[in-house]
């Protein structure tokens, strides 16, 4: 960003603000360019003058009217002028700072009038077309997690929303301190809700059981290390101990002791006891919902 005299330019205009979506090549800021434009014109004029004079030098050299040393000196001057011309063109182009890729401005750090030099941070530009989440997975799953596996992404800041993803990259190295390895999950859904810096919980689907019996987690009662549900059998709440398999944020798989379509109590079961008489009050409503 220095001009050919080694001076730092000042910022004349800011053309992008936080929250703006920009395309690759869009101008973000303009730097003062008067000196750069004068230098570019001066170098162009000097180059034209030397190019015109060098034609005569070449003719004199062919006729052996000047020495080799004199010819090479003039050639050096011409090449030097060409390099100076390129430098001034580059300095003029650099007075317009453009977006290197398409994305969204998340933070602006400069003000009009500030001197801008190499290493000065102007903006935070985030590419939202390819958002990722980096998670650290316990080492025991190193041979289980594979690229391409489906992932479910949730956040406590966005209750009730689940976003799709897939495993993009897997680090083959375990962190000796934590015993975990890093997995990069690519997000497949659009970014209206997900934003950079958001803390998320990621579930990686490593296997799938077809035709599994799923129980709502809200229906499960815990007693020590065991899990139970209350099934409605002949208007009686029957406490059933369940063996569980896979689970996600909403459901748990019952792998034994309960058949599909068995009515399960999901509200008020914590105050029930085995063989208590119950009256189902919303079965018709649930059936209508299930049919829809």
PDB file of N, CA, C and O in Angstrom, residues 37-106:
ATOM      1  N   UNK A  37      -1.764   8.838  -8.972  1.00  0.00           N
ATOM      2  CA  UNK A  37      -2.153   9.122 -10.346  1.00  0.00           C
ATOM      3  C   UNK A  37      -1.094   9.987 -11.034  1.00  0.00           C
ATOM      4  O   UNK A  37      -0.762   9.766 -12.217  1.00  0.00           O
ATOM      5  N   UNK A  38      -0.536  10.969 -10.330  1.00  0.00           N
ATOM      6  CA  UNK A  38       0.522  11.812 -10.902  1.00  0.00           C
ATOM      7  C   UNK A  38       1.760  10.975 -11.216  1.00  0.00           C
ATOM      8  O   UNK A  38       2.377  11.117 -12.283  1.00  0.00           O
ATOM      9  N   UNK A  39       2.128  10.104 -10.279  1.00  0.00           N
ATOM     10  CA  UNK A  39       3.299   9.242 -10.497  1.00  0.00           C
ATOM     11  C   UNK A  39       3.088   8.329 -11.702  1.00  0.00           C
ATOM     12  O   UNK A  39       4.019   8.084 -12.479  1.00  0.00           O
ATOM     13  N   UNK A  40       1.856   7.835 -11.872  1.00  0.00           N
ATOM     14  CA  UNK A  40       1.578   6.951 -12.996  1.00  0.00           C
ATOM     15  C   UNK A  40       1.677   7.705 -14.320  1.00  0.00           C
ATOM     16  O   UNK A  40       2.237   7.197 -15.307  1.00  0.00           O
ATOM     17  N   UNK A  41       1.169   8.920 -14.370  1.00  0.00           N
ATOM     18  CA  UNK A  41       1.259   9.721 -15.590  1.00  0.00           C
ATOM     19  C   UNK A  41       2.711  10.079 -15.907  1.00  0.00           C
ATOM     20  O   UNK A  41       3.133  10.052 -17.076  1.00  0.00           O
ATOM     21  N   UNK A  42       3.450  10.415 -14.866  1.00  0.00           N
ATOM     22  CA  UNK A  42       4.865  10.778 -15.059  1.00  0.00           C
ATOM     23  C   UNK A  42       5.666   9.591 -15.598  1.00  0.00           C
ATOM     24  O   UNK A  42       6.480   9.736 -16.530  1.00  0.00           O
ATOM     25  N   UNK A  43       5.439   8.412 -15.037  1.00  0.00           N
ATOM     26  CA  UNK A  43       6.182   7.237 -15.489  1.00  0.00           C
ATOM     27  C   UNK A  43       5.796   6.857 -16.917  1.00  0.00           C
ATOM     28  O   UNK A  43       6.630   6.396 -17.697  1.00  0.00           O
ATOM     29  N   UNK A  44       4.511   7.041 -17.275  1.00  0.00           N
ATOM     30  CA  UNK A  44       4.077   6.737 -18.634  1.00  0.00           C
ATOM     31  C   UNK A  44       4.735   7.678 -19.636  1.00  0.00           C
ATOM     32  O   UNK A  44       5.182   7.250 -20.715  1.00  0.00           O
ATOM     33  N   UNK A  45       4.803   8.948 -19.288  1.00  0.00           N
ATOM     34  CA  UNK A  45       5.426   9.924 -20.184  1.00  0.00           C
ATOM     35  C   UNK A  45       6.924   9.647 -20.340  1.00  0.00           C
ATOM     36  O   UNK A  45       7.469   9.678 -21.455  1.00  0.00           O
ATOM     37  N   UNK A  46       7.594   9.321 -19.243  1.00  0.00           N
ATOM     38  CA  UNK A  46       9.023   9.037 -19.298  1.00  0.00           C
ATOM     39  C   UNK A  46       9.307   7.783 -20.132  1.00  0.00           C
ATOM     40  O   UNK A  46      10.270   7.723 -20.910  1.00  0.00           O
ATOM     41  N   UNK A  47       8.430   6.761 -20.010  1.00  0.00           N
ATOM     42  CA  UNK A  47       8.613   5.537 -20.779  1.00  0.00           C
ATOM     43  C   UNK A  47       8.433   5.798 -22.267  1.00  0.00           C
ATOM     44  O   UNK A  47       9.215   5.285 -23.099  1.00  0.00           O
ATOM     45  N   UNK A  48       7.438   6.598 -22.640  1.00  0.00           N
ATOM     46  CA  UNK A  48       7.233   6.907 -24.063  1.00  0.00           C
ATOM     47  C   UNK A  48       8.443   7.636 -24.638  1.00  0.00           C
ATOM     48  O   UNK A  48       8.862   7.369 -25.771  1.00  0.00           O
ATOM     49  N   UNK A  49       8.978   8.547 -23.849  1.00  0.00           N
ATOM     50  CA  UNK A  49      10.155   9.301 -24.308  1.00  0.00           C
ATOM     51  C   UNK A  49      11.346   8.371 -24.538  1.00  0.00           C
ATOM     52  O   UNK A  49      12.029   8.458 -25.582  1.00  0.00           O
ATOM     53  N   UNK A  50      11.612   7.469 -23.625  1.00  0.00           N
ATOM     54  CA  UNK A  50      12.745   6.563 -23.765  1.00  0.00           C
ATOM     55  C   UNK A  50      12.532   5.558 -24.896  1.00  0.00           C
ATOM     56  O   UNK A  50      13.487   5.183 -25.598  1.00  0.00           O
ATOM     57  N   UNK A  51      11.275   5.093 -25.073  1.00  0.00           N
ATOM     58  CA  UNK A  51      11.002   4.141 -26.159  1.00  0.00           C
ATOM     59  C   UNK A  51      11.223   4.793 -27.520  1.00  0.00           C
ATOM     60  O   UNK A  51      11.768   4.159 -28.448  1.00  0.00           O
ATOM     61  N   UNK A  52      10.787   6.049 -27.648  1.00  0.00           N
ATOM     62  CA  UNK A  52      11.003   6.753 -28.916  1.00  0.00           C
ATOM     63  C   UNK A  52      12.492   6.970 -29.174  1.00  0.00           C
ATOM     64  O   UNK A  52      12.981   6.772 -30.296  1.00  0.00           O
ATOM     65  N   UNK A  53      13.252   7.364 -28.151  1.00  0.00           N
ATOM     66  CA  UNK A  53      14.687   7.589 -28.321  1.00  0.00           C
ATOM     67  C   UNK A  53      15.459   6.302 -28.557  1.00  0.00           C
ATOM     68  O   UNK A  53      16.494   6.296 -29.243  1.00  0.00           O
ATOM     69  N   UNK A  54      14.947   5.186 -28.013  1.00  0.00           N
ATOM     70  CA  UNK A  54      15.694   3.932 -28.147  1.00  0.00           C
ATOM     71  C   UNK A  54      15.673   3.412 -29.576  1.00  0.00           C
ATOM     72  O   UNK A  54      16.579   2.676 -29.987  1.00  0.00           O
ATOM     73  N   UNK A  55      14.670   3.785 -30.339  1.00  0.00           N
ATOM     74  CA  UNK A  55      14.651   3.384 -31.750  1.00  0.00           C
ATOM     75  C   UNK A  55      15.858   3.957 -32.478  1.00  0.00           C
ATOM     76  O   UNK A  55      16.475   3.275 -33.314  1.00  0.00           O
ATOM     77  N   UNK A  56      16.220   5.205 -32.174  1.00  0.00           N
ATOM     78  CA  UNK A  56      17.415   5.803 -32.781  1.00  0.00           C
ATOM     79  C   UNK A  56      18.679   5.127 -32.287  1.00  0.00           C
ATOM     80  O   UNK A  56      19.624   4.904 -33.041  1.00  0.00           O
ATOM     81  N   UNK A  57      18.685   4.755 -30.999  1.00  0.00           N
ATOM     82  CA  UNK A  57      19.854   4.080 -30.434  1.00  0.00           C
ATOM     83  C   UNK A  57      20.084   2.739 -31.118  1.00  0.00           C
ATOM     84  O   UNK A  57      21.214   2.364 -31.441  1.00  0.00           O
ATOM     85  N   UNK A  58      19.002   2.011 -31.354  1.00  0.00           N
ATOM     86  CA  UNK A  58      19.129   0.721 -32.028  1.00  0.00           C
ATOM     87  C   UNK A  58      19.677   0.886 -33.444  1.00  0.00           C
ATOM     88  O   UNK A  58      20.512   0.079 -33.907  1.00  0.00           O
ATOM     89  N   UNK A  59      19.195   1.916 -34.148  1.00  0.00           N
ATOM     90  CA  UNK A  59      19.694   2.155 -35.499  1.00  0.00           C
ATOM     91  C   UNK A  59      21.178   2.509 -35.481  1.00  0.00           C
ATOM     92  O   UNK A  59      21.961   2.014 -36.302  1.00  0.00           O
ATOM     93  N   UNK A  60      21.589   3.344 -34.544  1.00  0.00           N
ATOM     94  CA  UNK A  60      22.998   3.720 -34.438  1.00  0.00           C
ATOM     95  C   UNK A  60      23.853   2.520 -34.059  1.00  0.00           C
ATOM     96  O   UNK A  60      24.982   2.361 -34.538  1.00  0.00           O
ATOM     97  N   UNK A  61      23.291   1.621 -33.214  1.00  0.00           N
ATOM     98  CA  UNK A  61      24.044   0.430 -32.798  1.00  0.00           C
ATOM     99  C   UNK A  61      24.248  -0.519 -33.975  1.00  0.00           C
ATOM    100  O   UNK A  61      25.336  -1.099 -34.155  1.00  0.00           O
ATOM    101  N   UNK A  62      23.198  -0.660 -34.839  1.00  0.00           N
ATOM    102  CA  UNK A  62      23.337  -1.524 -36.005  1.00  0.00           C
ATOM    103  C   UNK A  62      24.386  -0.977 -36.981  1.00  0.00           C
ATOM    104  O   UNK A  62      25.080  -1.736 -37.651  1.00  0.00           O
ATOM    105  N   UNK A  63      24.495   0.344 -37.034  1.00  0.00           N
ATOM    106  CA  UNK A  63      25.471   0.966 -37.952  1.00  0.00           C
ATOM    107  C   UNK A  63      26.839   1.130 -37.287  1.00  0.00           C
ATOM    108  O   UNK A  63      27.724   1.744 -37.849  1.00  0.00           O
ATOM    109  N   UNK A  64      26.932   0.599 -36.041  1.00  0.00           N
ATOM    110  CA  UNK A  64      28.195   0.614 -35.289  1.00  0.00           C
ATOM    111  C   UNK A  64      28.690   2.039 -35.035  1.00  0.00           C
ATOM    112  O   UNK A  64      29.884   2.328 -35.033  1.00  0.00           O
ATOM    113  N   UNK A  65      27.717   2.921 -34.796  1.00  0.00           N
ATOM    114  CA  UNK A  65      28.063   4.301 -34.484  1.00  0.00           C
ATOM    115  C   UNK A  65      28.210   4.535 -32.983  1.00  0.00           C
ATOM    116  O   UNK A  65      28.691   5.600 -32.574  1.00  0.00           O
ATOM    117  N   UNK A  66      27.728   3.575 -32.146  1.00  0.00           N
ATOM    118  CA  UNK A  66      27.916   3.662 -30.702  1.00  0.00           C
ATOM    119  C   UNK A  66      28.470   2.338 -30.208  1.00  0.00           C
ATOM    120  O   UNK A  66      28.349   1.296 -30.877  1.00  0.00           O
ATOM    121  N   UNK A  67      29.074   2.385 -29.056  1.00  0.00           N
ATOM    122  CA  UNK A  67      29.698   1.184 -28.496  1.00  0.00           C
ATOM    123  C   UNK A  67      28.633   0.258 -27.880  1.00  0.00           C
ATOM    124  O   UNK A  67      27.493   0.663 -27.652  1.00  0.00           O
ATOM    125  N   UNK A  68      29.073  -0.963 -27.634  1.00  0.00           N
ATOM    126  CA  UNK A  68      28.187  -1.919 -26.975  1.00  0.00           C
ATOM    127  C   UNK A  68      27.789  -1.420 -25.589  1.00  0.00           C
ATOM    128  O   UNK A  68      26.630  -1.557 -25.162  1.00  0.00           O
ATOM    129  N   UNK A  69      28.737  -0.825 -24.882  1.00  0.00           N
ATOM    130  CA  UNK A  69      28.464  -0.334 -23.536  1.00  0.00           C
ATOM    131  C   UNK A  69      27.401   0.762 -23.552  1.00  0.00           C
ATOM    132  O   UNK A  69      26.481   0.766 -22.733  1.00  0.00           O
ATOM    133  N   UNK A  70      27.488   1.689 -24.523  1.00  0.00           N
ATOM    134  CA  UNK A  70      26.512   2.766 -24.617  1.00  0.00           C
ATOM    135  C   UNK A  70      25.122   2.210 -24.934  1.00  0.00           C
ATOM    136  O   UNK A  70      24.104   2.659 -24.393  1.00  0.00           O
ATOM    137  N   UNK A  71      25.087   1.203 -25.821  1.00  0.00           N
ATOM    138  CA  UNK A  71      23.809   0.575 -26.166  1.00  0.00           C
ATOM    139  C   UNK A  71      23.194  -0.105 -24.947  1.00  0.00           C
ATOM    140  O   UNK A  71      21.995   0.036 -24.682  1.00  0.00           O
ATOM    141  N   UNK A  72      23.987  -0.856 -24.210  1.00  0.00           N
ATOM    142  CA  UNK A  72      23.466  -1.564 -23.046  1.00  0.00           C
ATOM    143  C   UNK A  72      23.015  -0.600 -21.952  1.00  0.00           C
ATOM    144  O   UNK A  72      22.049  -0.883 -21.235  1.00  0.00           O
ATOM    145  N   UNK A  73      23.698   0.540 -21.829  1.00  0.00           N
ATOM    146  CA  UNK A  73      23.280   1.546 -20.842  1.00  0.00           C
ATOM    147  C   UNK A  73      21.886   2.085 -21.178  1.00  0.00           C
ATOM    148  O   UNK A  73      21.036   2.254 -20.292  1.00  0.00           O
ATOM    149  N   UNK A  74      21.649   2.360 -22.470  1.00  0.00           N
ATOM    150  CA  UNK A  74      20.331   2.850 -22.875  1.00  0.00           C
ATOM    151  C   UNK A  74      19.246   1.778 -22.712  1.00  0.00           C
ATOM    152  O   UNK A  74      18.120   2.074 -22.338  1.00  0.00           O
ATOM    153  N   UNK A  75      19.620   0.516 -23.002  1.00  0.00           N
ATOM    154  CA  UNK A  75      18.672  -0.569 -22.823  1.00  0.00           C
ATOM    155  C   UNK A  75      18.300  -0.732 -21.347  1.00  0.00           C
ATOM    156  O   UNK A  75      17.135  -0.967 -21.012  1.00  0.00           O
ATOM    157  N   UNK A  76      19.290  -0.590 -20.480  1.00  0.00           N
ATOM    158  CA  UNK A  76      19.038  -0.673 -19.037  1.00  0.00           C
ATOM    159  C   UNK A  76      18.087   0.430 -18.589  1.00  0.00           C
ATOM    160  O   UNK A  76      17.168   0.193 -17.797  1.00  0.00           O
ATOM    161  N   UNK A  77      18.301   1.656 -19.092  1.00  0.00           N
ATOM    162  CA  UNK A  77      17.430   2.775 -18.730  1.00  0.00           C
ATOM    163  C   UNK A  77      15.979   2.508 -19.165  1.00  0.00           C
ATOM    164  O   UNK A  77      15.031   2.834 -18.456  1.00  0.00           O
ATOM    165  N   UNK A  78      15.831   1.895 -20.361  1.00  0.00           N
ATOM    166  CA  UNK A  78      14.495   1.602 -20.855  1.00  0.00           C
ATOM    167  C   UNK A  78      13.808   0.549 -19.994  1.00  0.00           C
ATOM    168  O   UNK A  78      12.624   0.703 -19.641  1.00  0.00           O
ATOM    169  N   UNK A  79      14.515  -0.515 -19.654  1.00  0.00           N
ATOM    170  CA  UNK A  79      13.924  -1.552 -18.809  1.00  0.00           C
ATOM    171  C   UNK A  79      13.587  -1.005 -17.423  1.00  0.00           C
ATOM    172  O   UNK A  79      12.574  -1.379 -16.822  1.00  0.00           O
ATOM    173  N   UNK A  80      14.440  -0.128 -16.920  1.00  0.00           N
ATOM    174  CA  UNK A  80      14.177   0.491 -15.625  1.00  0.00           C
ATOM    175  C   UNK A  80      12.908   1.336 -15.680  1.00  0.00           C
ATOM    176  O   UNK A  80      12.098   1.340 -14.740  1.00  0.00           O
ATOM    177  N   UNK A  81      12.692   2.054 -16.789  1.00  0.00           N
ATOM    178  CA  UNK A  81      11.486   2.873 -16.953  1.00  0.00           C
ATOM    179  C   UNK A  81      10.245   1.995 -17.039  1.00  0.00           C
ATOM    180  O   UNK A  81       9.174   2.363 -16.541  1.00  0.00           O
ATOM    181  N   UNK A  82      10.359   0.852 -17.684  1.00  0.00           N
ATOM    182  CA  UNK A  82       9.231  -0.060 -17.776  1.00  0.00           C
ATOM    183  C   UNK A  82       8.846  -0.603 -16.398  1.00  0.00           C
ATOM    184  O   UNK A  82       7.662  -0.723 -16.067  1.00  0.00           O
ATOM    185  N   UNK A  83       9.858  -0.941 -15.584  1.00  0.00           N
ATOM    186  CA  UNK A  83       9.576  -1.419 -14.231  1.00  0.00           C
ATOM    187  C   UNK A  83       8.928  -0.331 -13.377  1.00  0.00           C
ATOM    188  O   UNK A  83       8.002  -0.594 -12.615  1.00  0.00           O
ATOM    189  N   UNK A  84       9.432   0.910 -13.552  1.00  0.00           N
ATOM    190  CA  UNK A  84       8.842   2.018 -12.798  1.00  0.00           C
ATOM    191  C   UNK A  84       7.386   2.216 -13.206  1.00  0.00           C
ATOM    192  O   UNK A  84       6.523   2.475 -12.375  1.00  0.00           O
ATOM    193  N   UNK A  85       7.118   2.083 -14.488  1.00  0.00           N
ATOM    194  CA  UNK A  85       5.743   2.209 -14.990  1.00  0.00           C
ATOM    195  C   UNK A  85       4.845   1.142 -14.346  1.00  0.00           C
ATOM    196  O   UNK A  85       3.728   1.432 -13.913  1.00  0.00           O
ATOM    197  N   UNK A  86       5.300  -0.097 -14.265  1.00  0.00           N
ATOM    198  CA  UNK A  86       4.513  -1.167 -13.643  1.00  0.00           C
ATOM    199  C   UNK A  86       4.274  -0.886 -12.169  1.00  0.00           C
ATOM    200  O   UNK A  86       3.181  -1.156 -11.646  1.00  0.00           O
ATOM    201  N   UNK A  87       5.299  -0.363 -11.489  1.00  0.00           N
ATOM    202  CA  UNK A  87       5.145  -0.040 -10.067  1.00  0.00           C
ATOM    203  C   UNK A  87       4.087   1.034  -9.843  1.00  0.00           C
ATOM    204  O   UNK A  87       3.264   0.932  -8.928  1.00  0.00           O
ATOM    205  N   UNK A  88       4.119   2.067 -10.670  1.00  0.00           N
ATOM    206  CA  UNK A  88       3.148   3.151 -10.485  1.00  0.00           C
ATOM    207  C   UNK A  88       1.733   2.685 -10.845  1.00  0.00           C
ATOM    208  O   UNK A  88       0.757   3.123 -10.220  1.00  0.00           O
ATOM    209  N   UNK A  89       1.611   1.809 -11.840  1.00  0.00           N
ATOM    210  CA  UNK A  89       0.291   1.261 -12.160  1.00  0.00           C
ATOM    211  C   UNK A  89      -0.246   0.435 -11.000  1.00  0.00           C
ATOM    212  O   UNK A  89      -1.421   0.532 -10.645  1.00  0.00           O
ATOM    213  N   UNK A  90       0.637  -0.378 -10.403  1.00  0.00           N
ATOM    214  CA  UNK A  90       0.222  -1.201  -9.263  1.00  0.00           C
ATOM    215  C   UNK A  90      -0.158  -0.324  -8.075  1.00  0.00           C
ATOM    216  O   UNK A  90      -1.147  -0.604  -7.375  1.00  0.00           O
ATOM    217  N   UNK A  91       0.621   0.739  -7.835  1.00  0.00           N
ATOM    218  CA  UNK A  91       0.308   1.640  -6.719  1.00  0.00           C
ATOM    219  C   UNK A  91      -1.051   2.315  -6.919  1.00  0.00           C
ATOM    220  O   UNK A  91      -1.818   2.480  -5.966  1.00  0.00           O
ATOM    221  N   UNK A  92      -1.365   2.658  -8.176  1.00  0.00           N
ATOM    222  CA  UNK A  92      -2.654   3.287  -8.457  1.00  0.00           C
ATOM    223  C   UNK A  92      -3.788   2.280  -8.275  1.00  0.00           C
ATOM    224  O   UNK A  92      -4.847   2.611  -7.709  1.00  0.00           O
ATOM    225  N   UNK A  93      -3.594   1.045  -8.730  1.00  0.00           N
ATOM    226  CA  UNK A  93      -4.613   0.012  -8.551  1.00  0.00           C
ATOM    227  C   UNK A  93      -4.862  -0.269  -7.075  1.00  0.00           C
ATOM    228  O   UNK A  93      -5.997  -0.535  -6.659  1.00  0.00           O
ATOM    229  N   UNK A  94      -3.802  -0.198  -6.272  1.00  0.00           N
ATOM    230  CA  UNK A  94      -3.934  -0.499  -4.844  1.00  0.00           C
ATOM    231  C   UNK A  94      -4.644   0.585  -4.051  1.00  0.00           C
ATOM    232  O   UNK A  94      -4.919   0.387  -2.861  1.00  0.00           O
ATOM    233  N   UNK A  95      -4.969   1.698  -4.681  1.00  0.00           N
ATOM    234  CA  UNK A  95      -5.760   2.709  -3.970  1.00  0.00           C
ATOM    235  C   UNK A  95      -7.222   2.289  -3.873  1.00  0.00           C
ATOM    236  O   UNK A  95      -7.995   2.898  -3.131  1.00  0.00           O
ATOM    237  N   UNK A  96      -7.612   1.254  -4.641  1.00  0.00           N
ATOM    238  CA  UNK A  96      -8.945   0.654  -4.510  1.00  0.00           C
ATOM    239  C   UNK A  96      -8.756  -0.740  -3.924  1.00  0.00           C
ATOM    240  O   UNK A  96      -8.196  -1.618  -4.578  1.00  0.00           O
ATOM    241  N   UNK A  97      -9.203  -0.929  -2.701  1.00  0.00           N
ATOM    242  CA  UNK A  97      -9.073  -2.232  -2.050  1.00  0.00           C
ATOM    243  C   UNK A  97     -10.369  -3.002  -2.260  1.00  0.00           C
ATOM    244  O   UNK A  97     -11.455  -2.532  -1.901  1.00  0.00           O
ATOM    245  N   UNK A  98     -10.236  -4.196  -2.854  1.00  0.00           N
ATOM    246  CA  UNK A  98     -11.404  -4.952  -3.282  1.00  0.00           C
ATOM    247  C   UNK A  98     -11.567  -6.234  -2.466  1.00  0.00           C
ATOM    248  O   UNK A  98     -10.597  -6.728  -1.868  1.00  0.00           O
ATOM    249  N   UNK A  99     -12.779  -6.757  -2.470  1.00  0.00           N
ATOM    250  CA  UNK A  99     -13.067  -8.006  -1.754  1.00  0.00           C
ATOM    251  C   UNK A  99     -12.390  -9.174  -2.474  1.00  0.00           C
ATOM    252  O   UNK A  99     -12.579  -9.338  -3.682  1.00  0.00           O
ATOM    253  N   UNK A 100     -11.602  -9.979  -1.753  1.00  0.00           N
ATOM    254  CA  UNK A 100     -10.929 -11.116  -2.406  1.00  0.00           C
ATOM    255  C   UNK A 100     -11.875 -12.260  -2.733  1.00  0.00           C
ATOM    256  O   UNK A 100     -11.559 -13.097  -3.579  1.00  0.00           O
ATOM    257  N   UNK A 101     -13.031 -12.318  -2.076  1.00  0.00           N
ATOM    258  CA  UNK A 101     -14.016 -13.357  -2.342  1.00  0.00           C
ATOM    259  C   UNK A 101     -15.394 -12.851  -1.917  1.00  0.00           C
ATOM    260  O   UNK A 101     -15.514 -11.826  -1.243  1.00  0.00           O
ATOM    261  N   UNK A 102     -16.426 -13.550  -2.329  1.00  0.00           N
ATOM    262  CA  UNK A 102     -17.790 -13.162  -1.972  1.00  0.00           C
ATOM    263  C   UNK A 102     -18.083 -13.550  -0.524  1.00  0.00           C
ATOM    264  O   UNK A 102     -17.649 -14.610  -0.065  1.00  0.00           O
ATOM    265  N   UNK A 103     -18.809 -12.697   0.178  1.00  0.00           N
ATOM    266  CA  UNK A 103     -19.144 -12.992   1.564  1.00  0.00           C
ATOM    267  C   UNK A 103     -19.895 -11.852   2.212  1.00  0.00           C
ATOM    268  O   UNK A 103     -20.468 -10.996   1.532  1.00  0.00           O
ATOM    269  N   UNK A 104     -19.876 -11.838   3.531  1.00  0.00           N
ATOM    270  CA  UNK A 104     -20.576 -10.827   4.315  1.00  0.00           C
ATOM    271  C   UNK A 104     -19.573 -10.124   5.226  1.00  0.00           C
ATOM    272  O   UNK A 104     -18.742 -10.771   5.869  1.00  0.00           O
ATOM    273  N   UNK A 105     -19.650  -8.798   5.264  1.00  0.00           N
ATOM    274  CA  UNK A 105     -18.809  -8.011   6.169  1.00  0.00           C
ATOM    275  C   UNK A 105     -19.345  -8.181   7.582  1.00  0.00           C
ATOM    276  O   UNK A 105     -20.489  -7.837   7.867  1.00  0.00           O
ATOM    277  N   UNK A 106     -18.531  -8.736   8.472  1.00  0.00           N
ATOM    278  CA  UNK A 106     -18.977  -8.939   9.852  1.00  0.00           C
ATOM    279  C   UNK A 106     -18.402  -7.898  10.805  1.00  0.00           C
ATOM    280  O   UNK A 106     -18.916  -7.728  11.906  1.00  0.00           O
TER     281      UNK A 106
END
